[in-house]
């Protein structure tokens, strides 16, 4: 039996349309069995006593076996951030408390590594050989332990995010940096999902390296060239402070006062505190009738929204996390032929500028950023010929991000590793 094992800290059953979901679907077409060992985030309202033990459960869908791991010290998604570091207008004391608690999360990281390793070990028992892909540094350390113990042979580490960018504590950030470096040093194959991540990993890579960018399903998203851009801005994904949505809303209010009937659609969830804050801001700007925000919606509704939109929004605070990331949303905007706005000096900005698929905006404080966003929107909307060129460039650029083509490269690279002995060093 040909088996593929994916180890990840993403709650794949609680999320949709992440890299993991595309990997799972693709590998299920090429293997007899796909084993997905993932960290399941605790459900909202889970009592503290239940968060002190490790729970493992298993479900199966056809040839895919899902092994959910709920390790100790694993609170519901966003609980700490919502109350401290990402709470709108949080006091300095509250943010300091959040950073202190984030340092303690090193214990959760260790518990996660151990829980993923044990669950993967038990799930692979009796399987003669399996091709293994580990998403992120915690999954990579679990895979390293399994290889050292002879449970698996060579494995691939997917450098899918700049993990220290998620961390607010300086102590834990140092810990995460070391873990990412070790992951690249020890893996037989390091797969980088953006050019900036590839450059960051290169000095530490101990095995082979492959560039496989965040992609798009070109069979599902089939855009056509746009002759002009519609005055409809769209944002898809997590609605959060680093997404610079408040300056975008301010820009829309400015354009509407100048006589341009601009609208915006937000398709994604938010932490409760930030959702309350942003909806209040929409009301303050008197945009209730022109901003559509249904929250998290089914995939079909996202595709419908992209088809109706005119310009894709991908402007972020240039934090290390966002600077290194190739956002999936940008690939989808391009696949639908939407000109996009991104931030200069980030992976998204690099893609937009190099492809000609939109405009990159310089990072500014919110008030100045709103002015630049308004100017960029007006530039695209007032020049149909330029908007049409951006649309065609976006469709062309999207071909390089085709999930099927890039995952095929990953599969071939992992197959080339499979001739190595189980538990052997590179």
GROMACS .gro file of C-alpha atoms in nm:
model
  426
    1UNK     CA    1   0.000   0.000   0.000
    2UNK     CA    2   0.135   0.343  -0.097
    3UNK     CA    3   0.084   0.585   0.192
    4UNK     CA    4   0.131   0.959   0.232
    5UNK     CA    5   0.139   1.123   0.575
    6UNK     CA    6   0.084   1.493   0.635
    7UNK     CA    7   0.169   1.635   0.979
    8UNK     CA    8   0.047   1.988   1.050
    9UNK     CA    9  -0.053   2.228   1.326
   10UNK     CA   10  -0.340   2.366   1.116
   11UNK     CA   11  -0.686   2.252   1.222
   12UNK     CA   12  -0.766   2.115   0.877
   13UNK     CA   13  -1.120   2.014   0.975
   14UNK     CA   14  -1.192   2.355   1.123
   15UNK     CA   15  -1.053   2.554   0.829
   16UNK     CA   16  -1.103   2.556   0.453
   17UNK     CA   17  -0.889   2.641   0.151
   18UNK     CA   18  -0.545   2.636   0.309
   19UNK     CA   19  -0.238   2.478   0.155
   20UNK     CA   20  -0.307   2.158   0.350
   21UNK     CA   21  -0.646   2.110   0.188
   22UNK     CA   22  -0.500   2.124  -0.162
   23UNK     CA   23  -0.215   1.889  -0.067
   24UNK     CA   24  -0.461   1.639   0.082
   25UNK     CA   25  -0.685   1.637  -0.227
   26UNK     CA   26  -0.391   1.608  -0.464
   27UNK     CA   27  -0.212   1.331  -0.276
   28UNK     CA   28  -0.538   1.135  -0.236
   29UNK     CA   29  -0.533   1.094  -0.614
   30UNK     CA   30  -0.184   0.944  -0.609
   31UNK     CA   31  -0.171   0.729  -0.294
   32UNK     CA   32  -0.374   0.438  -0.162
   33UNK     CA   33  -0.406   0.611   0.175
   34UNK     CA   34  -0.349   0.965   0.302
   35UNK     CA   35  -0.296   1.004   0.678
   36UNK     CA   36  -0.347   1.357   0.810
   37UNK     CA   37  -0.216   1.412   1.163
   38UNK     CA   38  -0.322   1.760   1.271
   39UNK     CA   39  -0.359   1.977   1.578
   40UNK     CA   40  -0.725   2.035   1.650
   41UNK     CA   41  -0.791   2.359   1.836
   42UNK     CA   42  -1.015   2.325   2.139
   43UNK     CA   43  -1.379   2.414   2.086
   44UNK     CA   44  -1.504   2.747   2.227
   45UNK     CA   45  -1.615   2.707   2.585
   46UNK     CA   46  -1.387   2.411   2.655
   47UNK     CA   47  -1.322   2.407   3.033
   48UNK     CA   48  -0.967   2.456   3.154
   49UNK     CA   49  -0.959   2.106   3.305
   50UNK     CA   50  -1.012   1.955   2.960
   51UNK     CA   51  -0.718   2.156   2.827
   52UNK     CA   52  -0.470   1.980   3.056
   53UNK     CA   53  -0.480   1.642   2.883
   54UNK     CA   54  -0.410   1.515   2.533
   55UNK     CA   55  -0.706   1.388   2.332
   56UNK     CA   56  -0.672   1.198   2.003
   57UNK     CA   57  -0.959   1.101   1.774
   58UNK     CA   58  -0.976   0.954   1.427
   59UNK     CA   59  -1.218   0.976   1.134
   60UNK     CA   60  -1.203   0.850   0.779
   61UNK     CA   61  -1.332   0.987   0.449
   62UNK     CA   62  -1.264   0.741   0.169
   63UNK     CA   63  -0.890   0.693   0.146
   64UNK     CA   64  -0.816   0.987   0.378
   65UNK     CA   65  -0.763   0.915   0.748
   66UNK     CA   66  -0.782   1.220   0.974
   67UNK     CA   67  -0.608   1.194   1.312
   68UNK     CA   68  -0.704   1.490   1.531
   69UNK     CA   69  -0.464   1.575   1.813
   70UNK     CA   70  -0.578   1.808   2.091
   71UNK     CA   71  -0.262   1.849   2.301
   72UNK     CA   72  -0.239   1.992   2.652
   73UNK     CA   73  -0.241   2.371   2.693
   74UNK     CA   74  -0.432   2.412   2.366
   75UNK     CA   75  -0.700   2.683   2.415
   76UNK     CA   76  -0.965   2.772   2.155
   77UNK     CA   77  -0.832   2.960   1.852
   78UNK     CA   78  -0.757   3.327   1.921
   79UNK     CA   79  -0.856   3.323   2.290
   80UNK     CA   80  -0.538   3.490   2.413
   81UNK     CA   81  -0.496   3.729   2.117
   82UNK     CA   82  -0.857   3.842   2.137
   83UNK     CA   83  -0.816   3.938   2.502
   84UNK     CA   84  -0.466   4.090   2.492
   85UNK     CA   85  -0.227   4.171   2.208
   86UNK     CA   86  -0.489   4.197   1.929
   87UNK     CA   87  -0.765   4.357   2.131
   88UNK     CA   88  -0.842   4.696   1.969
   89UNK     CA   89  -0.711   4.987   2.177
   90UNK     CA   90  -0.563   4.745   2.431
   91UNK     CA   91  -0.368   4.914   2.711
   92UNK     CA   92   0.007   4.877   2.741
   93UNK     CA   93  -0.048   4.665   3.053
   94UNK     CA   94  -0.284   4.429   2.873
   95UNK     CA   95  -0.042   4.390   2.582
   96UNK     CA   96   0.244   4.322   2.824
   97UNK     CA   97   0.034   4.054   2.993
   98UNK     CA   98  -0.034   3.900   2.653
   99UNK     CA   99   0.337   3.890   2.570
  100UNK     CA  100   0.414   3.729   2.905
  101UNK     CA  101   0.154   3.460   2.847
  102UNK     CA  102   0.288   3.413   2.495
  103UNK     CA  103   0.629   3.329   2.644
  104UNK     CA  104   0.464   3.057   2.852
  105UNK     CA  105   0.325   2.916   2.525
  106UNK     CA  106   0.666   2.753   2.472
  107UNK     CA  107   0.525   2.481   2.695
  108UNK     CA  108   0.233   2.441   2.454
  109UNK     CA  109   0.476   2.421   2.162
  110UNK     CA  110   0.661   2.138   2.331
  111UNK     CA  111   0.336   1.959   2.412
  112UNK     CA  112   0.225   1.999   2.050
  113UNK     CA  113   0.547   1.847   1.917
  114UNK     CA  114   0.519   1.546   2.145
  115UNK     CA  115   0.150   1.493   2.076
  116UNK     CA  116   0.193   1.513   1.697
  117UNK     CA  117   0.490   1.276   1.710
  118UNK     CA  118   0.307   1.013   1.915
  119UNK     CA  119  -0.008   1.032   1.706
  120UNK     CA  120   0.189   1.002   1.381
  121UNK     CA  121   0.394   0.712   1.523
  122UNK     CA  122   0.082   0.519   1.619
  123UNK     CA  123  -0.091   0.600   1.289
  124UNK     CA  124   0.205   0.475   1.087
  125UNK     CA  125   0.241   0.149   1.284
  126UNK     CA  126   0.239  -0.145   1.046
  127UNK     CA  127   0.299   0.071   0.737
  128UNK     CA  128   0.619  -0.040   0.565
  129UNK     CA  129   0.694   0.298   0.408
  130UNK     CA  130   0.521   0.632   0.379
  131UNK     CA  131   0.611   0.961   0.219
  132UNK     CA  132   0.594   1.228   0.487
  133UNK     CA  133   0.543   1.601   0.463
  134UNK     CA  134   0.563   1.819   0.775
  135UNK     CA  135   0.405   2.165   0.768
  136UNK     CA  136   0.583   2.411   0.995
  137UNK     CA  137   0.860   2.371   1.254
  138UNK     CA  138   0.661   2.181   1.520
  139UNK     CA  139   0.552   1.919   1.269
  140UNK     CA  140   0.908   1.906   1.134
  141UNK     CA  141   1.053   1.830   1.479
  142UNK     CA  142   0.795   1.554   1.522
  143UNK     CA  143   0.903   1.409   1.185
  144UNK     CA  144   1.272   1.440   1.278
  145UNK     CA  145   1.211   1.234   1.594
  146UNK     CA  146   1.023   0.971   1.393
  147UNK     CA  147   1.306   0.946   1.140
  148UNK     CA  148   1.566   0.918   1.413
  149UNK     CA  149   1.366   0.632   1.566
  150UNK     CA  150   1.338   0.449   1.233
  151UNK     CA  151   0.960   0.495   1.212
  152UNK     CA  152   0.986   0.687   0.884
  153UNK     CA  153   1.246   0.743   0.616
  154UNK     CA  154   1.322   1.080   0.456
  155UNK     CA  155   1.069   1.359   0.501
  156UNK     CA  156   0.993   1.703   0.358
  157UNK     CA  157   0.961   2.016   0.570
  158UNK     CA  158   0.725   2.277   0.427
  159UNK     CA  159   0.838   2.628   0.519
  160UNK     CA  160   0.492   2.768   0.474
  161UNK     CA  161   0.497   3.076   0.703
  162UNK     CA  162   0.746   3.295   0.884
  163UNK     CA  163   0.645   3.143   1.217
  164UNK     CA  164   0.814   3.401   1.446
  165UNK     CA  165   0.577   3.656   1.295
  166UNK     CA  166   0.289   3.497   1.488
  167UNK     CA  167   0.471   3.547   1.819
  168UNK     CA  168   0.458   3.853   2.047
  169UNK     CA  169   0.707   3.742   2.315
  170UNK     CA  170   1.076   3.809   2.244
  171UNK     CA  171   1.176   3.493   2.434
  172UNK     CA  172   0.940   3.270   2.239
  173UNK     CA  173   1.032   3.443   1.913
  174UNK     CA  174   1.395   3.344   1.969
  175UNK     CA  175   1.282   2.989   2.041
  176UNK     CA  176   1.075   2.977   1.720
  177UNK     CA  177   1.360   3.114   1.506
  178UNK     CA  178   1.586   2.837   1.632
  179UNK     CA  179   1.320   2.576   1.560
  180UNK     CA  180   1.271   2.699   1.204
  181UNK     CA  181   1.644   2.692   1.142
  182UNK     CA  182   1.671   2.341   1.282
  183UNK     CA  183   1.379   2.227   1.069
  184UNK     CA  184   1.560   2.339   0.754
  185UNK     CA  185   1.890   2.188   0.873
  186UNK     CA  186   1.746   1.845   0.951
  187UNK     CA  187   1.486   1.790   0.678
  188UNK     CA  188   1.579   1.585   0.374
  189UNK     CA  189   1.380   1.829   0.160
  190UNK     CA  190   1.280   2.187   0.245
  191UNK     CA  191   0.987   2.325   0.046
  192UNK     CA  192   0.966   2.706   0.054
  193UNK     CA  193   0.630   2.863  -0.033
  194UNK     CA  194   0.756   3.212  -0.126
  195UNK     CA  195   1.073   3.367  -0.265
  196UNK     CA  196   1.137   3.559   0.056
  197UNK     CA  197   1.096   3.244   0.266
  198UNK     CA  198   1.333   3.062   0.032
  199UNK     CA  199   1.599   3.331   0.080
  200UNK     CA  200   1.550   3.322   0.457
  201UNK     CA  201   1.586   2.942   0.469
  202UNK     CA  202   1.873   2.903   0.223
  203UNK     CA  203   2.163   2.954   0.471
  204UNK     CA  204   2.023   2.682   0.698
  205UNK     CA  205   1.911   2.415   0.450
  206UNK     CA  206   2.090   2.086   0.514
  207UNK     CA  207   1.924   1.876   0.246
  208UNK     CA  208   1.759   1.963  -0.084
  209UNK     CA  209   1.542   2.268  -0.143
  210UNK     CA  210   1.238   2.322  -0.363
  211UNK     CA  211   1.040   2.639  -0.435
  212UNK     CA  212   0.666   2.563  -0.447
  213UNK     CA  213   0.461   2.882  -0.403
  214UNK     CA  214   0.122   2.921  -0.246
  215UNK     CA  215  -0.114   2.834  -0.527
  216UNK     CA  216  -0.456   2.856  -0.680
  217UNK     CA  217  -0.700   2.600  -0.818
  218UNK     CA  218  -0.718   2.706  -1.183
  219UNK     CA  219  -0.986   2.446  -1.255
  220UNK     CA  220  -1.213   2.610  -0.998
  221UNK     CA  221  -1.122   2.973  -1.058
  222UNK     CA  222  -1.141   3.054  -1.428
  223UNK     CA  223  -1.141   3.429  -1.479
  224UNK     CA  224  -1.161   3.617  -1.804
  225UNK     CA  225  -0.989   3.942  -1.907
  226UNK     CA  226  -1.168   4.250  -1.777
  227UNK     CA  227  -1.207   4.545  -2.016
  228UNK     CA  228  -1.234   4.779  -1.719
  229UNK     CA  229  -1.230   4.765  -1.341
  230UNK     CA  230  -1.556   4.781  -1.148
  231UNK     CA  231  -1.569   5.008  -0.840
  232UNK     CA  232  -1.600   4.703  -0.612
  233UNK     CA  233  -1.308   4.626  -0.382
  234UNK     CA  234  -1.289   4.275  -0.234
  235UNK     CA  235  -1.094   4.124   0.054
  236UNK     CA  236  -1.095   3.748   0.118
  237UNK     CA  237  -0.954   3.588   0.432
  238UNK     CA  238  -0.915   3.656   0.803
  239UNK     CA  239  -1.038   4.003   0.893
  240UNK     CA  240  -0.776   4.136   1.131
  241UNK     CA  241  -0.578   4.444   1.224
  242UNK     CA  242  -0.274   4.366   1.009
  243UNK     CA  243  -0.493   4.357   0.696
  244UNK     CA  244  -0.513   4.739   0.687
  245UNK     CA  245  -0.888   4.734   0.635
  246UNK     CA  246  -0.957   5.050   0.833
  247UNK     CA  247  -0.746   5.264   0.595
  248UNK     CA  248  -0.925   5.095   0.304
  249UNK     CA  249  -1.264   5.187   0.450
  250UNK     CA  250  -1.146   5.544   0.507
  251UNK     CA  251  -1.031   5.557   0.144
  252UNK     CA  252  -1.371   5.436   0.024
  253UNK     CA  253  -1.545   5.703   0.231
  254UNK     CA  254  -1.318   5.967   0.077
  255UNK     CA  255  -1.387   5.848  -0.277
  256UNK     CA  256  -1.760   5.840  -0.218
  257UNK     CA  257  -1.753   6.198  -0.092
  258UNK     CA  258  -1.573   6.285  -0.417
  259UNK     CA  259  -1.857   6.130  -0.617
  260UNK     CA  260  -1.719   5.782  -0.692
  261UNK     CA  261  -1.972   5.507  -0.605
  262UNK     CA  262  -1.715   5.274  -0.448
  263UNK     CA  263  -1.816   4.959  -0.260
  264UNK     CA  264  -1.633   4.688  -0.064
  265UNK     CA  265  -1.692   4.322   0.020
  266UNK     CA  266  -1.520   4.142   0.309
  267UNK     CA  267  -1.541   3.763   0.303
  268UNK     CA  268  -1.385   3.618   0.615
  269UNK     CA  269  -1.408   3.578   0.993
  270UNK     CA  270  -1.270   3.801   1.268
  271UNK     CA  271  -1.194   3.764   1.637
  272UNK     CA  272  -1.495   3.893   1.836
  273UNK     CA  273  -1.324   4.204   1.976
  274UNK     CA  274  -1.195   4.313   1.637
  275UNK     CA  275  -1.526   4.241   1.465
  276UNK     CA  276  -1.707   4.468   1.709
  277UNK     CA  277  -1.445   4.739   1.656
  278UNK     CA  278  -1.449   4.722   1.276
  279UNK     CA  279  -1.828   4.715   1.246
  280UNK     CA  280  -1.839   5.025   1.465
  281UNK     CA  281  -1.587   5.190   1.235
  282UNK     CA  282  -1.801   5.106   0.930
  283UNK     CA  283  -2.092   5.278   1.100
  284UNK     CA  284  -1.881   5.583   1.193
  285UNK     CA  285  -1.784   5.622   0.826
  286UNK     CA  286  -2.150   5.579   0.721
  287UNK     CA  287  -2.062   5.284   0.498
  288UNK     CA  288  -2.325   5.037   0.622
  289UNK     CA  289  -2.501   5.035   0.284
  290UNK     CA  290  -2.188   4.988   0.072
  291UNK     CA  291  -1.980   4.744   0.279
  292UNK     CA  292  -2.086   4.380   0.266
  293UNK     CA  293  -1.943   4.159   0.541
  294UNK     CA  294  -2.123   3.829   0.599
  295UNK     CA  295  -1.829   3.680   0.791
  296UNK     CA  296  -1.698   3.335   0.704
  297UNK     CA  297  -1.890   3.198   0.405
  298UNK     CA  298  -1.891   2.874   0.203
  299UNK     CA  299  -1.634   2.841  -0.072
  300UNK     CA  300  -1.895   2.878  -0.347
  301UNK     CA  301  -1.992   3.219  -0.209
  302UNK     CA  302  -1.626   3.329  -0.212
  303UNK     CA  303  -1.600   3.239  -0.580
  304UNK     CA  304  -1.921   3.427  -0.656
  305UNK     CA  305  -1.785   3.731  -0.473
  306UNK     CA  306  -1.461   3.721  -0.672
  307UNK     CA  307  -1.656   3.701  -0.997
  308UNK     CA  308  -1.853   4.016  -0.907
  309UNK     CA  309  -1.554   4.217  -0.780
  310UNK     CA  310  -1.343   4.469  -0.964
  311UNK     CA  311  -1.021   4.503  -0.760
  312UNK     CA  312  -0.855   4.266  -0.511
  313UNK     CA  313  -0.723   4.400  -0.181
  314UNK     CA  314  -0.396   4.260  -0.043
  315UNK     CA  315  -0.246   4.553   0.151
  316UNK     CA  316  -0.093   4.446   0.483
  317UNK     CA  317   0.116   4.593   0.761
  318UNK     CA  318   0.475   4.505   0.657
  319UNK     CA  319   0.538   4.286   0.961
  320UNK     CA  320   0.785   3.997   0.919
  321UNK     CA  321   0.490   3.755   0.896
  322UNK     CA  322   0.317   3.940   0.612
  323UNK     CA  323   0.639   4.044   0.438
  324UNK     CA  324   0.744   3.683   0.380
  325UNK     CA  325   0.404   3.539   0.287
  326UNK     CA  326   0.268   3.477  -0.060
  327UNK     CA  327  -0.102   3.524   0.022
  328UNK     CA  328  -0.336   3.268  -0.125
  329UNK     CA  329  -0.589   3.547  -0.176
  330UNK     CA  330  -0.353   3.724  -0.418
  331UNK     CA  331  -0.319   3.413  -0.634
  332UNK     CA  332  -0.699   3.386  -0.643
  333UNK     CA  333  -0.744   3.752  -0.733
  334UNK     CA  334  -0.504   3.704  -1.024
  335UNK     CA  335  -0.674   3.385  -1.139
  336UNK     CA  336  -1.002   3.577  -1.163
  337UNK     CA  337  -0.839   3.856  -1.363
  338UNK     CA  338  -0.866   4.117  -1.087
  339UNK     CA  339  -0.610   4.397  -1.063
  340UNK     CA  340  -0.477   4.392  -0.707
  341UNK     CA  341  -0.342   4.634  -0.450
  342UNK     CA  342  -0.051   4.513  -0.235
  343UNK     CA  343   0.221   4.658  -0.011
  344UNK     CA  344   0.565   4.755  -0.136
  345UNK     CA  345   0.851   4.554   0.009
  346UNK     CA  346   0.648   4.237   0.064
  347UNK     CA  347   0.619   3.911  -0.130
  348UNK     CA  348   0.272   4.017  -0.247
  349UNK     CA  349   0.405   4.355  -0.358
  350UNK     CA  350   0.691   4.186  -0.544
  351UNK     CA  351   0.448   3.963  -0.734
  352UNK     CA  352   0.216   4.250  -0.825
  353UNK     CA  353   0.498   4.475  -0.946
  354UNK     CA  354   0.692   4.209  -1.136
  355UNK     CA  355   0.382   4.073  -1.310
  356UNK     CA  356   0.211   4.406  -1.374
  357UNK     CA  357  -0.105   4.266  -1.215
  358UNK     CA  358  -0.181   4.572  -1.002
  359UNK     CA  359  -0.023   4.843  -0.789
  360UNK     CA  360   0.202   4.825  -0.483
  361UNK     CA  361   0.146   5.090  -0.215
  362UNK     CA  362   0.413   5.222   0.017
  363UNK     CA  363   0.355   5.142   0.383
  364UNK     CA  364   0.241   5.448   0.581
  365UNK     CA  365   0.065   5.531   0.907
  366UNK     CA  366  -0.312   5.474   0.869
  367UNK     CA  367  -0.412   5.827   0.765
  368UNK     CA  368  -0.146   5.858   0.493
  369UNK     CA  369  -0.208   5.499   0.387
  370UNK     CA  370  -0.577   5.576   0.333
  371UNK     CA  371  -0.478   5.862   0.100
  372UNK     CA  372  -0.253   5.633  -0.105
  373UNK     CA  373  -0.518   5.360  -0.123
  374UNK     CA  374  -0.773   5.614  -0.248
  375UNK     CA  375  -0.525   5.741  -0.508
  376UNK     CA  376  -0.444   5.387  -0.627
  377UNK     CA  377  -0.812   5.295  -0.658
  378UNK     CA  378  -0.883   5.613  -0.850
  379UNK     CA  379  -0.587   5.547  -1.079
  380UNK     CA  380  -0.713   5.201  -1.172
  381UNK     CA  381  -1.076   5.306  -1.210
  382UNK     CA  382  -1.001   5.615  -1.419
  383UNK     CA  383  -0.779   5.436  -1.673
  384UNK     CA  384  -0.968   5.148  -1.838
  385UNK     CA  385  -0.677   5.061  -2.068
  386UNK     CA  386  -0.435   5.025  -1.775
  387UNK     CA  387  -0.694   4.824  -1.580
  388UNK     CA  388  -0.737   4.592  -1.879
  389UNK     CA  389  -0.358   4.542  -1.902
  390UNK     CA  390  -0.345   4.459  -1.531
  391UNK     CA  391  -0.628   4.209  -1.574
  392UNK     CA  392  -0.451   4.028  -1.858
  393UNK     CA  393  -0.122   4.033  -1.667
  394UNK     CA  394  -0.296   3.887  -1.361
  395UNK     CA  395  -0.438   3.596  -1.562
  396UNK     CA  396  -0.095   3.525  -1.711
  397UNK     CA  397   0.082   3.544  -1.376
  398UNK     CA  398  -0.171   3.309  -1.213
  399UNK     CA  399  -0.048   3.019  -1.428
  400UNK     CA  400   0.276   3.005  -1.229
  401UNK     CA  401   0.072   2.942  -0.912
  402UNK     CA  402  -0.128   2.643  -1.035
  403UNK     CA  403  -0.163   2.402  -0.744
  404UNK     CA  404  -0.165   2.093  -0.967
  405UNK     CA  405   0.164   2.178  -1.140
  406UNK     CA  406   0.345   2.279  -0.822
  407UNK     CA  407   0.221   1.985  -0.614
  408UNK     CA  408   0.331   1.753  -0.893
  409UNK     CA  409   0.683   1.892  -0.848
  410UNK     CA  410   0.659   1.828  -0.474
  411UNK     CA  411   0.545   1.471  -0.533
  412UNK     CA  412   0.835   1.400  -0.769
  413UNK     CA  413   1.085   1.552  -0.526
  414UNK     CA  414   0.954   1.338  -0.240
  415UNK     CA  415   0.957   1.024  -0.456
  416UNK     CA  416   1.324   1.089  -0.531
  417UNK     CA  417   1.388   1.079  -0.154
  418UNK     CA  418   1.204   0.751  -0.100
  419UNK     CA  419   1.498   0.538  -0.213
  420UNK     CA  420   1.686   0.637   0.102
  421UNK     CA  421   1.689   0.392   0.395
  422UNK     CA  422   1.440   0.421   0.679
  423UNK     CA  423   1.577   0.625   0.967
  424UNK     CA  424   1.895   0.702   0.771
  425UNK     CA  425   2.073   1.034   0.772
  426UNK     CA  426   2.075   1.248   0.461
   0.00000   0.00000   0.00000
